[in-house]
mmCIF file of C-alpha atoms in Angstrom:
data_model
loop_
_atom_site.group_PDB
_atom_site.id
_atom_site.type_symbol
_atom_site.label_atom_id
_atom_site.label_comp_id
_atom_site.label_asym_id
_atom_site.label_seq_id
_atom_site.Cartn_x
_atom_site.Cartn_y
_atom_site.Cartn_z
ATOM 1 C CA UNK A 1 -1.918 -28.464 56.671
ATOM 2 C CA UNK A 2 -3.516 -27.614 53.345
ATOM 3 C CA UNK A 3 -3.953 -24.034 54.946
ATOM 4 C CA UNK A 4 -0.555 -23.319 56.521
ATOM 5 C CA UNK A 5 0.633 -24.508 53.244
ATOM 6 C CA UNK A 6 -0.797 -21.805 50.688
ATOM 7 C CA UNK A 7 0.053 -18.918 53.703
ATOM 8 C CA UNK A 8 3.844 -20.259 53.213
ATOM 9 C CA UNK A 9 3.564 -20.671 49.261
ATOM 10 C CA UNK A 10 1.756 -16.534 49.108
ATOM 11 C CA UNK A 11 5.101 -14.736 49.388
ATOM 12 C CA UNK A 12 6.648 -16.416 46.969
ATOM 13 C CA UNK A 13 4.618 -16.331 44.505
ATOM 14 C CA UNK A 14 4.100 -12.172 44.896
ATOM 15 C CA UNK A 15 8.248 -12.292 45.015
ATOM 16 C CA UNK A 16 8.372 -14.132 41.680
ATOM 17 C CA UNK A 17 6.041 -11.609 40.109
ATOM 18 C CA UNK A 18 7.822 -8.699 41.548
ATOM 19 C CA UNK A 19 11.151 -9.997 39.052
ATOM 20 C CA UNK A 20 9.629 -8.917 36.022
ATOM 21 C CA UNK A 21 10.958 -6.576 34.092
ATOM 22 C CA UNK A 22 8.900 -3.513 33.202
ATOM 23 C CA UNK A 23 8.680 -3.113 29.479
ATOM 24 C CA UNK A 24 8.446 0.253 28.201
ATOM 25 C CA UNK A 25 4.650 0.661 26.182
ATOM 26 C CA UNK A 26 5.364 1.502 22.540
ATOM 27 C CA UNK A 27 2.793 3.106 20.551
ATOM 28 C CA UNK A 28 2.369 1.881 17.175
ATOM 29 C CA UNK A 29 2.598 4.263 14.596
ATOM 30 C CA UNK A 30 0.080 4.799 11.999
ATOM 31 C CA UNK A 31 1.249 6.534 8.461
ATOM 32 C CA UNK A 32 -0.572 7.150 5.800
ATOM 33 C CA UNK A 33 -0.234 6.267 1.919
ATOM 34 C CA UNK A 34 -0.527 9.110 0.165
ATOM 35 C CA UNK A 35 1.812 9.588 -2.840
ATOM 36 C CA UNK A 36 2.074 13.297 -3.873
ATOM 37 C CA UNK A 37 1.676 14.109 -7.601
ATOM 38 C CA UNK A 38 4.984 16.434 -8.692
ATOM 39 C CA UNK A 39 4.162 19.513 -10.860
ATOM 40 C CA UNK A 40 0.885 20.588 -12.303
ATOM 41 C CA UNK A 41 -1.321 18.254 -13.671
ATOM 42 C CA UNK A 42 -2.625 18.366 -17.150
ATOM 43 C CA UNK A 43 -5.505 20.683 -18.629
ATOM 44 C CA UNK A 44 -8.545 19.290 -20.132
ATOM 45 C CA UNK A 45 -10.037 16.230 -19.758
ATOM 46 C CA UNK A 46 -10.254 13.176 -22.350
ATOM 47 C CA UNK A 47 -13.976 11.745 -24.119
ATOM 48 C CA UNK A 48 -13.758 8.624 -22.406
ATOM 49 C CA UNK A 49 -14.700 6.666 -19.537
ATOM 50 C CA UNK A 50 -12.351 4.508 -17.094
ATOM 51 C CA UNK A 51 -14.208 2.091 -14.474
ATOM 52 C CA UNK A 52 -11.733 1.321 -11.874
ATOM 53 C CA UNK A 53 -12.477 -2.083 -10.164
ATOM 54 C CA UNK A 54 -11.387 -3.019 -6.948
ATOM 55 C CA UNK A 55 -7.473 -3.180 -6.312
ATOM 56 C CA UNK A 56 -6.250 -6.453 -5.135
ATOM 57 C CA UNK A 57 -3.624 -7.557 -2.476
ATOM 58 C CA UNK A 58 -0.784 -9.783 -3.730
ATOM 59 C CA UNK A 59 0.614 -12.371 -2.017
ATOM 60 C CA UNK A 60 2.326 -10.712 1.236
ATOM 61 C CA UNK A 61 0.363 -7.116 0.789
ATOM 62 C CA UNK A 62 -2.254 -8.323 3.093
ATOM 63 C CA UNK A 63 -0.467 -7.189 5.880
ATOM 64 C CA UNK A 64 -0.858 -3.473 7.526
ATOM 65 C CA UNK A 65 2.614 -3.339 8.940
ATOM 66 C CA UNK A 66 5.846 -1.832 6.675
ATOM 67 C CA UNK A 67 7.952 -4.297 5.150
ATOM 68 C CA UNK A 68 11.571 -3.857 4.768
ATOM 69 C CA UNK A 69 13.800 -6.047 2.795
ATOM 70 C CA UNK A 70 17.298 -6.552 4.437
ATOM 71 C CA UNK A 71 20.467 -6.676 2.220
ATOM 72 C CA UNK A 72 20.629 -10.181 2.733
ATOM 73 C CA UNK A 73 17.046 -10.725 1.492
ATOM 74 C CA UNK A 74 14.727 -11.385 4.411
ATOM 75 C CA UNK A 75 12.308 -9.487 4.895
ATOM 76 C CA UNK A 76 11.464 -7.578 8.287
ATOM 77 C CA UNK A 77 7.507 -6.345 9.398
ATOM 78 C CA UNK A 78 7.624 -3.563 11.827
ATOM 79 C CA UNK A 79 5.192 -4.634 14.412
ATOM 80 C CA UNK A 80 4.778 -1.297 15.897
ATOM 81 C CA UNK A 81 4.562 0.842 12.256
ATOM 82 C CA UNK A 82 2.154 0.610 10.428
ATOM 83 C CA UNK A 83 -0.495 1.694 7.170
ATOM 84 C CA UNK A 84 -3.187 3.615 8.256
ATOM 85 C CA UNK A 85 -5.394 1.650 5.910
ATOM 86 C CA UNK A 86 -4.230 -1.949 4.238
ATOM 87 C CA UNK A 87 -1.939 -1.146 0.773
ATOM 88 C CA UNK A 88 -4.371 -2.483 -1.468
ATOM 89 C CA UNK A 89 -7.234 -0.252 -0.345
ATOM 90 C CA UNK A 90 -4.794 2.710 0.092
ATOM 91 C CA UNK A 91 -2.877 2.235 -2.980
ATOM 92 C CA UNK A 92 -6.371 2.028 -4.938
ATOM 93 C CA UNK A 93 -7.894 5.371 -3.437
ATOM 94 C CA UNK A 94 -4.471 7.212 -4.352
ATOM 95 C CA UNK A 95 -4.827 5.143 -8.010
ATOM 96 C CA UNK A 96 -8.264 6.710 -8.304
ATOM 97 C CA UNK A 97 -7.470 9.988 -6.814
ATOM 98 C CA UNK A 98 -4.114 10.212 -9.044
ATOM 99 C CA UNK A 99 -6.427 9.663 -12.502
ATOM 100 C CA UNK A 100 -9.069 12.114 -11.975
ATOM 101 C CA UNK A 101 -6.477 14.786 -11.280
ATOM 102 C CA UNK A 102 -4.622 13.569 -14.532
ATOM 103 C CA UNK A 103 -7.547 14.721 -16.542
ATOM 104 C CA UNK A 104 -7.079 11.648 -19.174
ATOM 105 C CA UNK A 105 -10.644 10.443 -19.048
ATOM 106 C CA UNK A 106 -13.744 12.339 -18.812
ATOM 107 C CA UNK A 107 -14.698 10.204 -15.497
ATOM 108 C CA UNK A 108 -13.168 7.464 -13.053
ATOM 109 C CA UNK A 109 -15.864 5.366 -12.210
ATOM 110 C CA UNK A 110 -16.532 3.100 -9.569
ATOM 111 C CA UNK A 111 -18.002 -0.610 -9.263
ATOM 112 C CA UNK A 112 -21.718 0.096 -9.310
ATOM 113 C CA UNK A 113 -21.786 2.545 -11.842
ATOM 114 C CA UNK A 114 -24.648 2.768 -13.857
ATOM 115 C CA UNK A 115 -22.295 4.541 -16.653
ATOM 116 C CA UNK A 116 -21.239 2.126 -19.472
ATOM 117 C CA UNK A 117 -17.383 2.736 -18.998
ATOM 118 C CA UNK A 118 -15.291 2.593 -22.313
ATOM 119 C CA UNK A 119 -12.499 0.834 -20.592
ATOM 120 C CA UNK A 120 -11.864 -1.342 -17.391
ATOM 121 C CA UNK A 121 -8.521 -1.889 -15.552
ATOM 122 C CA UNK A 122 -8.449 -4.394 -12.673
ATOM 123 C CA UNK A 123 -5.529 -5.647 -10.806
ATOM 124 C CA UNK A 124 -3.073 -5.442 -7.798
ATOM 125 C CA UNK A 125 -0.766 -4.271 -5.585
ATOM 126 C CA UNK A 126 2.373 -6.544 -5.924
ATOM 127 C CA UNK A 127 4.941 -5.088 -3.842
ATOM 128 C CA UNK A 128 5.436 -2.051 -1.302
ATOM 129 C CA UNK A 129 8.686 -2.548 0.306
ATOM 130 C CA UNK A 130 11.755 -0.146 1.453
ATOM 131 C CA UNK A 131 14.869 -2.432 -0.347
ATOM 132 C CA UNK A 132 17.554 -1.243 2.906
ATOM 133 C CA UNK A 133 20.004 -2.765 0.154
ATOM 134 C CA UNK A 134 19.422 -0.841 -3.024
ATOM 135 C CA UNK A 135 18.558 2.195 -0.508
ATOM 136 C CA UNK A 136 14.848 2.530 -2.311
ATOM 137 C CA UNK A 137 11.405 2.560 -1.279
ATOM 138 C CA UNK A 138 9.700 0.209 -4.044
ATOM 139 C CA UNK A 139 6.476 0.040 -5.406
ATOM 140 C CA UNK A 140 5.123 -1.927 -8.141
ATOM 141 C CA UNK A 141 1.302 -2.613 -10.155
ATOM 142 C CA UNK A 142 0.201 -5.115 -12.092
ATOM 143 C CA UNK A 143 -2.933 -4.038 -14.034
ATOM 144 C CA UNK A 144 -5.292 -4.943 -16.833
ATOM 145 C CA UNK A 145 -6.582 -3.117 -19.370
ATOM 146 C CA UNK A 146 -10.119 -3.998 -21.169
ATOM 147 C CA UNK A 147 -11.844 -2.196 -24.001
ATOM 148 C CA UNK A 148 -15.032 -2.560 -23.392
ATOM 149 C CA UNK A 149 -16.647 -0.969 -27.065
ATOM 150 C CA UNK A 150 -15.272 -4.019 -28.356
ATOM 151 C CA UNK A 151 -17.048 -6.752 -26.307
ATOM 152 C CA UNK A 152 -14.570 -6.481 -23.506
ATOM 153 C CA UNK A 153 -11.196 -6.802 -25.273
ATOM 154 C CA UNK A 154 -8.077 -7.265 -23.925
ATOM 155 C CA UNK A 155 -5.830 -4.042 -24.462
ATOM 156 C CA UNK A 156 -2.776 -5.661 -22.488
ATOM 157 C CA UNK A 157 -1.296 -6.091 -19.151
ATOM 158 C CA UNK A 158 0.100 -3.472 -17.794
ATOM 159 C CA UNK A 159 3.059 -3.850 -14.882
ATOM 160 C CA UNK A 160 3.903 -0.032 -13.480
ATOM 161 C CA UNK A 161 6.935 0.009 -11.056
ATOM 162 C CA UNK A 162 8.021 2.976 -9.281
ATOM 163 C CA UNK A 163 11.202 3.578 -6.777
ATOM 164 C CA UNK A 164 12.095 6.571 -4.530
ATOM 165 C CA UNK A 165 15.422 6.914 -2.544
ATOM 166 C CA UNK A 166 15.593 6.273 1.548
ATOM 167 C CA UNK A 167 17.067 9.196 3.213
ATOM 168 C CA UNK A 168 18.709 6.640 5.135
ATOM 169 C CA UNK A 169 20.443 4.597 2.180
ATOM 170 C CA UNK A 170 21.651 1.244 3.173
ATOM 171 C CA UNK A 171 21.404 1.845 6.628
ATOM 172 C CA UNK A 172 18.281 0.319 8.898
ATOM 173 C CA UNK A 173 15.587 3.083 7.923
ATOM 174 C CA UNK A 174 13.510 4.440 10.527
ATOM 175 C CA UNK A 175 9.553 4.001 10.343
ATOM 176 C CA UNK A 176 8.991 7.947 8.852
ATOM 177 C CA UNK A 177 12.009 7.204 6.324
ATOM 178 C CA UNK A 178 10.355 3.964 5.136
ATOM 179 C CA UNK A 179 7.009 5.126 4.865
ATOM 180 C CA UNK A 180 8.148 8.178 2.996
ATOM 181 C CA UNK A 181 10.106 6.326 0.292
ATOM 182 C CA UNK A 182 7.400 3.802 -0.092
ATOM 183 C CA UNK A 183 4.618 6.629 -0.281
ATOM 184 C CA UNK A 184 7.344 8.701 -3.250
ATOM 185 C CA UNK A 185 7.802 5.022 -5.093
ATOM 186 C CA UNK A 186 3.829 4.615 -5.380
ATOM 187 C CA UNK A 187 3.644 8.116 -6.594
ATOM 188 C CA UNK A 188 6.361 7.010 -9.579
ATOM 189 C CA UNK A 189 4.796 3.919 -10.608
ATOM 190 C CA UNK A 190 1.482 6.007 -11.114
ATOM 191 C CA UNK A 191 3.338 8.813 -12.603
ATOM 192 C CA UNK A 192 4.300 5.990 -15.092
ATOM 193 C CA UNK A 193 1.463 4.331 -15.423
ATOM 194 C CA UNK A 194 -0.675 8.074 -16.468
ATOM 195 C CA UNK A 195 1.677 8.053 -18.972
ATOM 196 C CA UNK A 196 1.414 4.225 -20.423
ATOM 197 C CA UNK A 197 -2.427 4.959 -20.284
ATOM 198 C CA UNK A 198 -2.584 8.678 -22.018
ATOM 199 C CA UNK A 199 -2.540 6.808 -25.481
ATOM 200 C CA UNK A 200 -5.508 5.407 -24.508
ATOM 201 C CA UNK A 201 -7.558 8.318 -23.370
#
């Protein structure tokens, strides 16, 4: 009986199976967080040194996947776009990358450097969002400054925020229109933030 039993039960278990819909495999896309610095950068380069520590993730920049921030509020994570590399560790190599090419300081150093620096900025990465609402891609830094010829002394707290229109405006962006205006909006806040430090250089 047990036998004759599974025989009858084998059809319809392949028939249940063969009601399931196909779903369509979507790729997840990959972009890459890059901001591009507008107009020539500066000639010369400053006396001093800037060690650059390790850029931090605030709370909800942990995630790889683009954030957008519905008119209501909510927030949405695109599960098939995403960072090529987590914000934090992106938006620190472009940080770095920006100040060299800004020519304030003689060098950007690392963690590890064997070079006294003459200032330190640590921080983090406190928001990276396309606002569908305010049709903007937003970006935004907090940072601190230390002097370090003056037995490490607080210089201030810097916060840098940046914005960049969505080609879309207030309607849903597409992946590419998000990461754009995200990628523009970091570019701003360190545009601002060369200038906040040039008095320091």
């Amino acid at each position: 009986m047990t036998h004759r039993r599974s025989l009858l039960l084998a059809p319809l278990a392949l028939a249940a199976c063969s009601v399931l819909p196909d779903r369509p495999y979507l790729e997840t896309q990959r972009f890459p967080l890059e901001p591009r610095r507008i107009g020539a950068p500066r000639t010369g380069r400053g006396r001093r040194t800037l060690l650059l520590r390790t850029l931090r993730a605030g709370a909800g920049m942990e995630t790889r996947n683009l954030r957008i921030i519905r008119p209501d509020g909510t927030e949405s994570l695109d599960f098939y776009a995403e960072w090529a590399a987590p914000p934090a560790e992106a938006a620190e190599q472009s940080l770095r990358r920006w100040l060299i090419d800004s020519h304030l300081f003689a060098a950007i150093l690392s963690p590890g450097s064997r070079v006294t620096p003459d200032f330190v900025m640590e921080g983090e990465i406190t928001a990276l969002a396309a606002m569908q609402g305010q049709g903007v891609g937003r970006a935004e830094l907090t940072l601190l400054l230390v002097d370090e010829r003056n037995g490490s002394r607080l210089v201030g707290q810097l916060v840098t925020d940046g914005t960049a229109p969505l080609a879309s405006g207030t309607a849903p962006p597409t992946a590419e229109q998000a990461a754009a205006a995200m990628s523009a909006a970091l570019g701003n806040a360190l545009a601002s933030l060369e200038q906040a430090l040039a008095r320091y250089a």
